[in-house]
XYZ file of C-alpha atoms in Angstrom:
604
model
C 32.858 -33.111 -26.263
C 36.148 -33.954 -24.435
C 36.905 -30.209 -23.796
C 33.235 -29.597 -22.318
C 34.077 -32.437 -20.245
C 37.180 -30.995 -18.639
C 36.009 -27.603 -18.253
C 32.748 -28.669 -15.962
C 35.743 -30.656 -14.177
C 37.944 -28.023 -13.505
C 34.713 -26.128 -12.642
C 33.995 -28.449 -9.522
C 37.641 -28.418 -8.564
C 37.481 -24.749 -8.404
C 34.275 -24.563 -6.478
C 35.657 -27.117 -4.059
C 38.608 -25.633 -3.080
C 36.117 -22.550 -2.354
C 34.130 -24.585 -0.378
C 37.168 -25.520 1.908
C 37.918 -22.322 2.462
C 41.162 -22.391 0.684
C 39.764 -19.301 -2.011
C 36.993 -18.152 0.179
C 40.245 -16.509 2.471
C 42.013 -15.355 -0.582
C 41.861 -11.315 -0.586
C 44.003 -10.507 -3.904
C 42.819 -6.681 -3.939
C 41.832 -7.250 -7.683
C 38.623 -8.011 -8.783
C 38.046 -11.589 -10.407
C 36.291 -11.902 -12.557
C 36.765 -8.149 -13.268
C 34.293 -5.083 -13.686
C 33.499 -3.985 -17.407
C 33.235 -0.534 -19.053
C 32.767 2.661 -16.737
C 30.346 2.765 -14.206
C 27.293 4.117 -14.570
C 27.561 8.468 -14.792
C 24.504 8.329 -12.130
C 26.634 5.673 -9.972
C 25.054 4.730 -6.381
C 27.729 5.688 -3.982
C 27.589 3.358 -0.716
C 29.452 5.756 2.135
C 30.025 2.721 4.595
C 33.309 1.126 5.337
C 35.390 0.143 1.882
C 36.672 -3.096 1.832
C 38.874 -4.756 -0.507
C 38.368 -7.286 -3.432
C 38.608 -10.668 -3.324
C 37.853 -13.936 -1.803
C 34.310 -15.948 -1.911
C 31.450 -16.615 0.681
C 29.881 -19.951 1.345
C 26.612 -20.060 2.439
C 24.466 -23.121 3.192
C 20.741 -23.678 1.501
C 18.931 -26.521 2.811
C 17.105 -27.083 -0.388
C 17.268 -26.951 -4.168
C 16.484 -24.069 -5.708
C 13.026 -24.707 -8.024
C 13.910 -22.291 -11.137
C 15.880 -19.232 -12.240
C 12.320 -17.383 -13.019
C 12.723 -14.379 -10.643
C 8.931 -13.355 -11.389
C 7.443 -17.662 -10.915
C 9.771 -17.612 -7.525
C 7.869 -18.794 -4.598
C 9.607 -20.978 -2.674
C 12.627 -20.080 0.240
C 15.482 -21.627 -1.207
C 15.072 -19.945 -4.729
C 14.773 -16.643 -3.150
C 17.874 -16.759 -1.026
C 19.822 -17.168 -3.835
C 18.217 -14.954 -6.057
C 16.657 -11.980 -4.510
C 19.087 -9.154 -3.742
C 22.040 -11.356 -5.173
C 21.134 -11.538 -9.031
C 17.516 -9.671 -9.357
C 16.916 -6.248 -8.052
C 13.582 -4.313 -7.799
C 13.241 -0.159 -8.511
C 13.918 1.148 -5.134
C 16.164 -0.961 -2.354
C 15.215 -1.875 0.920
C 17.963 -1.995 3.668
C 16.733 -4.455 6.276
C 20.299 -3.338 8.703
C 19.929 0.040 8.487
C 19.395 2.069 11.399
C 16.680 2.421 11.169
C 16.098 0.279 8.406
C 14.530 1.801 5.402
C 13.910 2.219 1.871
C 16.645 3.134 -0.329
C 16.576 4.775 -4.491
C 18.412 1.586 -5.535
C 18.471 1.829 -9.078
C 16.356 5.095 -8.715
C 17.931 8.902 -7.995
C 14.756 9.877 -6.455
C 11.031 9.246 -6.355
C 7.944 11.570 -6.128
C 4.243 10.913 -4.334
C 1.592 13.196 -5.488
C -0.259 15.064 -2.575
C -3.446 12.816 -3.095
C -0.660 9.683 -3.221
C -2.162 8.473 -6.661
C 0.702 9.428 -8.407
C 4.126 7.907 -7.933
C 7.272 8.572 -10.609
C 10.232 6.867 -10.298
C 13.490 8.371 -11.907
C 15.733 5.840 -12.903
C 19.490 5.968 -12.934
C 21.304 6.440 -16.146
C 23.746 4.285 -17.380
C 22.978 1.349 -15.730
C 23.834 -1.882 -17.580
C 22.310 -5.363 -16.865
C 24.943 -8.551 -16.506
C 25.289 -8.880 -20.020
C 26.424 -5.569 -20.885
C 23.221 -4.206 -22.363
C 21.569 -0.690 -21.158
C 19.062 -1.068 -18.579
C 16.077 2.076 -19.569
C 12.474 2.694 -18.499
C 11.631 -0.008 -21.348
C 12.363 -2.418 -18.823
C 10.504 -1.994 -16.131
C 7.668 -1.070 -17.862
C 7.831 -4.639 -19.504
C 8.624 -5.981 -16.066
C 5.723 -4.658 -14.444
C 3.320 -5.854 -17.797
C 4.731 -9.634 -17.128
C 3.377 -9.424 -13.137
C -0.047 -8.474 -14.291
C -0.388 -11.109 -17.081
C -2.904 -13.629 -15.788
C -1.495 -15.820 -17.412
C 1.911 -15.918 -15.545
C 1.300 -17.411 -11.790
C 3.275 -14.698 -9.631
C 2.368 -14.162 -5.883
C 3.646 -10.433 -7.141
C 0.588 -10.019 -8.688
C -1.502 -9.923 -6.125
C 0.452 -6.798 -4.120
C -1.150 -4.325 -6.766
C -4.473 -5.299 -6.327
C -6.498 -1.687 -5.520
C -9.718 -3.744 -5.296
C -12.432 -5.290 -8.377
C -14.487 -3.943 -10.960
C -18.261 -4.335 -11.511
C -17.265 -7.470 -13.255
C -15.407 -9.344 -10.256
C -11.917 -8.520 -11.756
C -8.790 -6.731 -10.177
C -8.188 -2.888 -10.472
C -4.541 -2.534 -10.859
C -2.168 0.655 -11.120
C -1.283 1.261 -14.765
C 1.879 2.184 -15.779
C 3.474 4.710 -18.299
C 6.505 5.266 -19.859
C 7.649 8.859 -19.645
C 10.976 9.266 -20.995
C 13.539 6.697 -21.054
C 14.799 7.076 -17.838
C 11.506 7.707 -15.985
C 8.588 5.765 -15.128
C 5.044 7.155 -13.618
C 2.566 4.917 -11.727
C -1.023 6.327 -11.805
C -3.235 4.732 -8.930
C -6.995 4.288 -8.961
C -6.910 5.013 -4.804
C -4.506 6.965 -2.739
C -2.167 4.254 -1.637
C 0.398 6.166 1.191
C 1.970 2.994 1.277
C 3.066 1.956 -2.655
C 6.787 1.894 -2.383
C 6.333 -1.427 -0.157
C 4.554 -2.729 -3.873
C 7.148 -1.737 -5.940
C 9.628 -3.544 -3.527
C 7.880 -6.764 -5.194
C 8.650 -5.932 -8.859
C 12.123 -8.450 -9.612
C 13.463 -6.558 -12.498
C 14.078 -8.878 -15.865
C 15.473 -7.649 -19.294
C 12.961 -7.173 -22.186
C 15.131 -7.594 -24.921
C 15.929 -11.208 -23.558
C 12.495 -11.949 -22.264
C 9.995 -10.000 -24.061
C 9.448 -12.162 -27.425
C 8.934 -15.625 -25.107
C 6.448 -13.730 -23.132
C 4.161 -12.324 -26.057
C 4.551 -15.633 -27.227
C 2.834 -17.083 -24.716
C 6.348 -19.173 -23.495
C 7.399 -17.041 -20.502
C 6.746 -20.363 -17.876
C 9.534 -21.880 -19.740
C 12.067 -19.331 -19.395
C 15.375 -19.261 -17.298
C 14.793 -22.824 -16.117
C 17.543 -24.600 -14.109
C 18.895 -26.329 -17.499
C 19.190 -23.020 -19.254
C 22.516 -22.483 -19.417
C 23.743 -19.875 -16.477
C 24.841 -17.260 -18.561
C 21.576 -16.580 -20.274
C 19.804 -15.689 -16.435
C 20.811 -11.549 -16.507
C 19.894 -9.688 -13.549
C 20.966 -5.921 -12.038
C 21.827 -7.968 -8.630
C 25.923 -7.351 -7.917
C 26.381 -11.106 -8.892
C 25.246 -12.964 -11.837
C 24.250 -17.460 -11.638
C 27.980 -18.804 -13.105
C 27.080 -22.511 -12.367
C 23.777 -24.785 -10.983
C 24.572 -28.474 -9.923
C 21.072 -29.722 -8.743
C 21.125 -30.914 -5.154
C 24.848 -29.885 -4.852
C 25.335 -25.513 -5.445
C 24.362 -22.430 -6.996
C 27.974 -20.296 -8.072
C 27.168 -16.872 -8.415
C 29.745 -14.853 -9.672
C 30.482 -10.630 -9.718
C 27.975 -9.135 -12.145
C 31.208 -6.907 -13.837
C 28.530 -4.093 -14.917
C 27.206 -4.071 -11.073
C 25.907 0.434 -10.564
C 27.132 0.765 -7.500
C 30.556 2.754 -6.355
C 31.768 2.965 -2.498
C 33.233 6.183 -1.358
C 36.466 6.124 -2.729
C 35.236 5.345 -6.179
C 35.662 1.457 -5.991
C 33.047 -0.677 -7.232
C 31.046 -3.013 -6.184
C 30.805 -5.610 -4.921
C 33.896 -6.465 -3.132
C 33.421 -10.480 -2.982
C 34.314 -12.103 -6.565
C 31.925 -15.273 -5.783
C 29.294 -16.026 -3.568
C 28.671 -20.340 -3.436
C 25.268 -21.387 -2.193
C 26.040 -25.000 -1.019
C 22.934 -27.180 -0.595
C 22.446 -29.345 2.107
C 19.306 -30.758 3.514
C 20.776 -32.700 6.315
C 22.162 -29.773 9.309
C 24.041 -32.499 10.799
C 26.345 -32.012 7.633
C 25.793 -28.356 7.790
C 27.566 -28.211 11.145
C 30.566 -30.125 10.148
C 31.087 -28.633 7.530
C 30.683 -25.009 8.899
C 33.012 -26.550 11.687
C 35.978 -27.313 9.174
C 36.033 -24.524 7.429
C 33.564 -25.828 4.290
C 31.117 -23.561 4.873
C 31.344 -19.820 5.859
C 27.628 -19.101 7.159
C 24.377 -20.931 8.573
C 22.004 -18.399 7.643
C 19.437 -19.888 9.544
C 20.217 -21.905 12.521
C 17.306 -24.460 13.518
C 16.234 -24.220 17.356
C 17.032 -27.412 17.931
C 20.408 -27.055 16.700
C 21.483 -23.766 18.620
C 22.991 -25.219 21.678
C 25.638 -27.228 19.592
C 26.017 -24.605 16.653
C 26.676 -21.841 20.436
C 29.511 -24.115 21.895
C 31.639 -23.732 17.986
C 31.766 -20.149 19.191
C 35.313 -18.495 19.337
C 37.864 -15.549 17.980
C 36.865 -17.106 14.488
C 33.311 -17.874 14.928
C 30.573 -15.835 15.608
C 27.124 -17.428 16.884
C 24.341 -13.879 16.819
C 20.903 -14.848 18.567
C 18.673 -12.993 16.086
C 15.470 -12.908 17.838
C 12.293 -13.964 16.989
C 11.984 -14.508 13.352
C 9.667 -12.709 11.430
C 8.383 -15.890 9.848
C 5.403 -17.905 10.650
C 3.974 -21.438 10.374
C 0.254 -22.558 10.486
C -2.189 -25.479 9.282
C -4.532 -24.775 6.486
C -7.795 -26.559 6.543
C -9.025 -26.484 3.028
C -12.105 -24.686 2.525
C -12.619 -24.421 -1.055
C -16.302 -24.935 -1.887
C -15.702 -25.009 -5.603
C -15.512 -28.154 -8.036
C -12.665 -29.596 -10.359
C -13.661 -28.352 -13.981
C -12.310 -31.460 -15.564
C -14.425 -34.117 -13.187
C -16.487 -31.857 -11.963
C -16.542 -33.441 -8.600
C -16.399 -30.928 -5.479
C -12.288 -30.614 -4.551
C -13.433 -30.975 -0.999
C -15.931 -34.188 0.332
C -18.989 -32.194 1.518
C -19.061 -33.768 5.171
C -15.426 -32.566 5.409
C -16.113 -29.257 3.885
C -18.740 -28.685 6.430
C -16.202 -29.235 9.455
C -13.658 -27.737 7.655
C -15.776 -24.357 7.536
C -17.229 -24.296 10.886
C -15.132 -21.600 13.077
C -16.086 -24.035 15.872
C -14.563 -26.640 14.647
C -11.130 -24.453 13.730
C -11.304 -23.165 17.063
C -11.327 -26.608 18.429
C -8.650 -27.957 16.522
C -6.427 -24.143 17.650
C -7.410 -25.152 21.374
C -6.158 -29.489 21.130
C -2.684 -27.817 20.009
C -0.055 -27.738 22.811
C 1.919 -24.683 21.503
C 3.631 -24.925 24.826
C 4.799 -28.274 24.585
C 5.451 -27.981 20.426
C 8.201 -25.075 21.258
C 9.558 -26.828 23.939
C 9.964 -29.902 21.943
C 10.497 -29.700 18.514
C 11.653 -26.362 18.695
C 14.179 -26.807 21.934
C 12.489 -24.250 23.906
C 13.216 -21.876 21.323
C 10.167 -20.496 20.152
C 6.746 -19.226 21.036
C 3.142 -19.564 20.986
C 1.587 -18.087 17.640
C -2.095 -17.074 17.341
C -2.161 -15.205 14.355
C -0.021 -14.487 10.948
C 1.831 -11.454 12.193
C 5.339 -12.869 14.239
C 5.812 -10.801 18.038
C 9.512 -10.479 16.506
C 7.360 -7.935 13.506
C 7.752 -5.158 16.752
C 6.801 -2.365 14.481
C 3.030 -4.016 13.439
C 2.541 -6.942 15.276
C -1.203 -6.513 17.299
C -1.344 -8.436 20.990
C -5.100 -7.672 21.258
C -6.308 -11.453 19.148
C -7.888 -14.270 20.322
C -5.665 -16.464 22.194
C -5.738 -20.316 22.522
C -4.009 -22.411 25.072
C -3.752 -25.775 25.282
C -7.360 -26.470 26.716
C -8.742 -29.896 25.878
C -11.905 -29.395 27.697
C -12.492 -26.405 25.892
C -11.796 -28.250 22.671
C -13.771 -31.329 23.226
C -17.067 -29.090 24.275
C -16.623 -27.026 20.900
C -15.914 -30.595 19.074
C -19.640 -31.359 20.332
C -21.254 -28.365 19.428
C -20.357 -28.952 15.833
C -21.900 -32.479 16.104
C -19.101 -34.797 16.559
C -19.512 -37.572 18.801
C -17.715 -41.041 19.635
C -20.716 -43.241 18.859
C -18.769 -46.256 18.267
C -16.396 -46.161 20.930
C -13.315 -46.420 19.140
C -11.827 -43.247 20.392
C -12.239 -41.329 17.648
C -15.113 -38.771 16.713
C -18.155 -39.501 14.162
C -19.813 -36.791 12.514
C -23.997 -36.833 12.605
C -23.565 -39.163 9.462
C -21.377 -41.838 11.051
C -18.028 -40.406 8.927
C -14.955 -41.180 11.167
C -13.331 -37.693 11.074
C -10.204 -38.494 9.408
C -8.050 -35.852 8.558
C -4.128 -36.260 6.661
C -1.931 -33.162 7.103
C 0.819 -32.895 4.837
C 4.021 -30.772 4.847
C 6.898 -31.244 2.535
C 9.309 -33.924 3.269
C 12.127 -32.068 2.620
C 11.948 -29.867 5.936
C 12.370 -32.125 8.676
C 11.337 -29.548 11.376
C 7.605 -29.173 9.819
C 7.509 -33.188 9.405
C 8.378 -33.573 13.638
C 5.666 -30.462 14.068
C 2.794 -31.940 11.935
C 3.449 -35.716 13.912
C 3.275 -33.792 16.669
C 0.165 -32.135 16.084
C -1.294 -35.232 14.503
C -0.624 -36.916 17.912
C -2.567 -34.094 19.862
C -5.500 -34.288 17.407
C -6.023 -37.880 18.377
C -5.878 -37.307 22.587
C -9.376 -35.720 21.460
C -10.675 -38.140 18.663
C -9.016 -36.674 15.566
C -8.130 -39.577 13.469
C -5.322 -37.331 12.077
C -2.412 -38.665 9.886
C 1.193 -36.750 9.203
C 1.669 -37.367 5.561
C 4.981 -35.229 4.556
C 5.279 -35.163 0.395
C 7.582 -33.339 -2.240
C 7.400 -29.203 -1.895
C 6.115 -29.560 -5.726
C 3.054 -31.322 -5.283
C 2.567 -29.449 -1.858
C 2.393 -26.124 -3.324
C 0.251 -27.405 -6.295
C -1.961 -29.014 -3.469
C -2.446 -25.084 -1.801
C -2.404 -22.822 -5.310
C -3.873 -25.129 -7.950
C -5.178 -28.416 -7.780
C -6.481 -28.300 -4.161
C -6.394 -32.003 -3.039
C -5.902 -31.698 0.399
C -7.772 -31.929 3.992
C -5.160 -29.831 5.588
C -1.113 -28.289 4.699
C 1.098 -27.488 6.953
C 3.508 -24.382 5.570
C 4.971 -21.181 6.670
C 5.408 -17.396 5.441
C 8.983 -16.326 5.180
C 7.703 -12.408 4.889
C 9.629 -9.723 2.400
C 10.899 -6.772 3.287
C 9.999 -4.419 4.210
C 7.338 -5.955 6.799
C 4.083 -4.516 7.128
C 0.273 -4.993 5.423
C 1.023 -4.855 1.973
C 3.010 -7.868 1.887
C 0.888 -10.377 3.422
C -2.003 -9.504 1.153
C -1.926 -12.139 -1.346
C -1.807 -14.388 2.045
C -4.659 -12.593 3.810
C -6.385 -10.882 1.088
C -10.030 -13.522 -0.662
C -8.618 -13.607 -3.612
C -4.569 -14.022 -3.055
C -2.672 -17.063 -4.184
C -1.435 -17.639 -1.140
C -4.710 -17.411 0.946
C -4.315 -21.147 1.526
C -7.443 -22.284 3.191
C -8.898 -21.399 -0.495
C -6.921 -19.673 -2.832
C -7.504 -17.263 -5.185
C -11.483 -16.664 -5.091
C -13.273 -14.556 -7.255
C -15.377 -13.233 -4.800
C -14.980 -13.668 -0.490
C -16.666 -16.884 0.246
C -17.305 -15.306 3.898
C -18.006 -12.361 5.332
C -14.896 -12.230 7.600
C -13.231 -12.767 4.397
C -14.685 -9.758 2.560
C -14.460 -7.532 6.231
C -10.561 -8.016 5.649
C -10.109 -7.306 1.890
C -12.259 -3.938 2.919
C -9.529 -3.645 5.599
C -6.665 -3.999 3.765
C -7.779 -1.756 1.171
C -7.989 0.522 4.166
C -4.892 0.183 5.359
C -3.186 1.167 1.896
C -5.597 4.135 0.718
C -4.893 6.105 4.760
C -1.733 8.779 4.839
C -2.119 7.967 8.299
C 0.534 5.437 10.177
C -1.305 5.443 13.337
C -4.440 4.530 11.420
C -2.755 1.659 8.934
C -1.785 0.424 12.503
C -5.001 0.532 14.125
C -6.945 -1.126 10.708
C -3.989 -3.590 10.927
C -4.586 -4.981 14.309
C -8.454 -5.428 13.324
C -7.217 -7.946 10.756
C -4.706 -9.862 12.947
C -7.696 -9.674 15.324
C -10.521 -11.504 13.143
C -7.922 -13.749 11.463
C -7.376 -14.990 15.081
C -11.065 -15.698 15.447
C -11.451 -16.725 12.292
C -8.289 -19.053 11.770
C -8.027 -19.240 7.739
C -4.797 -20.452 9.245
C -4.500 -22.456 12.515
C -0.721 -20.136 13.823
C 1.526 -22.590 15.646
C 4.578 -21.157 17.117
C 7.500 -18.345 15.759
C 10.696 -19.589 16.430
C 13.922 -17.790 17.590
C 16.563 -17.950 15.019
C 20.346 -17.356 14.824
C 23.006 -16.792 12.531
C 26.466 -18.304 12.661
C 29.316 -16.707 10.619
C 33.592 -16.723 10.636
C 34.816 -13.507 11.657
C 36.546 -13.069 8.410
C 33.845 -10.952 7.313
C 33.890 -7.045 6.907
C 30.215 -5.543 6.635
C 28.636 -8.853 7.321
C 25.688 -7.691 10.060
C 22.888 -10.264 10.177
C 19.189 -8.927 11.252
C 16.353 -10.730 11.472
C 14.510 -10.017 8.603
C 15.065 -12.268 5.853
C 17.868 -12.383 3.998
C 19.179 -12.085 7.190
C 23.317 -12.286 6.925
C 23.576 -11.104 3.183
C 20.928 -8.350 2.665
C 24.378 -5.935 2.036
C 25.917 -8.815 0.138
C 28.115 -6.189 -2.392
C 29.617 -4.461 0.250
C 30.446 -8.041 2.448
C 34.386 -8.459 1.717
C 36.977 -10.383 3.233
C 39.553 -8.700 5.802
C 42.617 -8.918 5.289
């Protein structure tokens, strides 16, 4: 016990020094830990600028990461750490390419069959996963079988959808294995567009996973107190320590596939330290002395500050306007709780709730003006539906628009049948119910708790009895996916790349987890709804890019109308980084600063 004891010690005090920059400078030109056997003989070969080994980059994460279960990820925090760094999908997507694009990955070469229904996928050979053993067409098959178990919950699910059977149930690809080293997809519908699905399959080892999933034990799987070395990925680094509320280590995965140009391989970083901190006032001190190495996401209100740190050392890059979103859910679920068999939503508020008018009239109260120069430091703008203006390749100007227009709202607020027949200022539906309404967001992000206040405070200037009631990000997501006790949520999208239709359906899409004003239905409860699932299906089956685009701005165009989700503002975000850095190029798709993160090195 006493040597366990002193090992987690020395662990911190290694991890420390990192985080003061005293290691993270350190460019030894020998890799540490160092690589295993031979590369793969069908090594990738990166043909960018080498760099040398060494050294460690610290990152800041302004939450805890929720599990190690690539396939159960859905929150922000777990995917920073884990997506590109330790899990890898089939093909690769390079969000700073120029243009960006897809990439084979772990794949030689793909083929599309002239009707698009058939897609095979060659894999690389010798490829080994973190722990040494050979990664084969086994595992993806297996991968791809764990995503369409109903009995995992996985947003990834829902990106394979082709549409239902006579029975109400989704049609999904199937898959088969046709040699060890090669995989072929057969499609029920052309879908031009299927390399954007299989950028959603997180790759995990069968012969550590498979007997816990047939087993029916796959949701307790690579949980935060597993011990690190048991989470194996094909990601260049592999988890080396977890302290909750404190850092994720991730160290170089030694059996990493890919080679640089003179036959190095990568990566070229021997750690990468995800240090969390939820309070950005630390962040910046931190990043200030040296503690920290890069804000991945600067918060609008912080960029002025975060801009004057700027020097030979420091670089502050203005990314844009993100790609990500935030909105306000009202819940519109019209089904009952199994167990109590009482309706999830009261029946006067499910009536508002389901009105248009009264979504409309809520959209129109909201100050999006006001809410990005506030909260957001004049660093944002208005939002009207889910696709971002900073998504320049699909986002659709031609939607319904809604400025701040009390009037307007107050006249639509009466055509539903609300009235102030009591005179206390707020509104009374035809059955004397004081429309009371409590918006919650999770506590944790202190940006969505100052937005929902603020929109809480425009909801009563027109008789809104609304309430701002942050909670945990657990029982927030449960609220939205599962047990549906809520009036309203306040959330937002961080999208995937690569943008585009396919990965907003389970968001847009009847029948998607994520479709929060009522998740997961078996059949549209409206016929908006169903218009857009026919869309989207659309969209995926036409070879045609000027035609996905044209279907694609109908959707944005009747969600706008329509408001399953009330679109606030998208905010313009910014990376700050040391110099230090070779191959560090942030963009504004999410990961953002580390979507290269093997070929990221220190200079010298």
């Amino acid at each position: 016990m006493r040597k366990i004891v002193v090992a987690v010690v020395m662990t911190a005090m290694i991890v420390s020094a990192g985080c003061r920059g005293g290691s993270s400078g350190v460019v030894s030109g020998t890799p540490n830990p160092p690589f295993q056997g031979d590369p793969p003989q069908d090594a990738y070969v990166y043909t960018g600028e080498s760099g040398v080994y060494g050294g460690t980059i610290v990152l800041s994460e302004p939450d805890d990461i929720k599990t190690f279960n690539i396939i159960r990820a859905s929150d922000t925090a777990t995917a920073d750490v884990l997506w590109y760094n330790v899990f890898r999908c089939p093909v690769d997507y390079r969000n700073g390419g120029n243009p960006p694009d897809f990439d084979p990955g772990l794949c030689t070469k793909w083929e599309e069959s002239p009707d698009a229904k058939v897609w095979t996928f060659h894999l690389r050979r010798g490829v080994r996963w973190s722990d040494g053993e050979p990664f084969s067409a086994d595992d993806l098959v297996f991968t791809y079988n764990v995503i369409l178990d109903k009995n995992v919950d996985t947003a990834s699910r829902d990106v394979f959808v082709e549409g239902k059977n006579e029975k109400g149930e989704p049609i999904y690809p199937s898959i088969e294995k046709v040699d060890d080293y090669t995989v072929r997809f057969n499609l029920h519908r052309p879908n031009a567009a299927f390399l954007e699905a299989v950028y959603n399959i997180w790759l995990i080892p069968k012969h550590k996973w498979e007997q816990p999933w047939r087993t029916g034990r796959f949701a307790d799987t690579m949980k935060l107190s597993d011990d690190p070395s048991t989470i194996i990925g094909l990601g260049p680094f592999r988890v080396k320590e977890y302290v909750s509320g404190q850092r994720v280590v991730l160290e170089r995965n030694p059996y990493f596939w890919k080679v640089d140009s003179r036959g190095q391989r990568l990566p070229y970083l021997d750690r990468m330290v995800f240090v969390i901190v939820k309070d950005f006032n630390t962040v910046q001190s931190k990043f200030q002395v040296g503690e920290i190495d890069v804000m991945p996401r600067v918060r609008p209100q912080d960029y002025p500050l975060v801009k004057r740190m700027e020097s030979a050392d420091i670089k502050v890059e203005d990314i844009g306007v993100s790609y990500d979103t935030n909105w306000i859910a009202f819940n519109q679920n019209t089904e009952s709780n199994p167990k109590t068999r009482k309706a999830f939503v009261e029946p006067w508020k499910l009536k508002l709730f389901r009105d248009v008018k009264f979504r409309q009239a809520v959209s129109y109260s909201i100050n999006r003006e006001a809410l990005a120069n506030t909260v957001f430091s004049a660093r944002a703008v208005p939002l009207y539906s889910f696709v971002s203006p900073g998504d320049t390749t699909w986002f659709s100007d031609d939607i319904m628009k809604y400025p701040y227009d009390l009037a307007r709202a107050k006249q639509l607020f009466a055509d539903v049948g609300l009235k102030d027949t009591n005179g206390d200022g707020f509104l009374e539906d035809g059955e004397g119910h004081t429309v009371e309404i409590n918006i919650n967001t999770n506590s944790s992000n202190s940006q969505r708790v100052e937005t929902i206040s603020f929109v809480a405070r425009n909801l009563q200037d027109v008789g809104i009895k609304a309430n701002a009631v942050p909670i945990a990000f657990g029982v927030l997501i449960d609220k939205m996916q599962s047990t549906f006790d809520f009036d309203a949520l306040m959330l937002g999208w961080q999208p995937t790349p690569p943008p585009g239709p396919l990965g907003n359906k389970n968001v847009v899409c009847s029948w998607g987890l994520q479709h929060a004003c009522f998740a997961s239905q078996e059949k549209p409860s409206t016929e908006w709804e169903a218009h857009i699932d026919q869309l989207m299906q659309e969209i995926e089956s036409s070879p045609d890019q000027a035609e996905r685009h044209r279907l694609y701005a109908q959707v944005q165009r009747i969600w706008s109308e329509y408001l399953p989700e009330i679109n606030l503002v998208a905010p313009r975000e910014a990376v700050a980084y040391k110099n230090k850095f070779g191959n560090l190029h942030p963009v504004a798709l999410p990961p953002r600063a580390t979507w290269n993160c093997e070929e990221i090195y220190v200079k010298k």
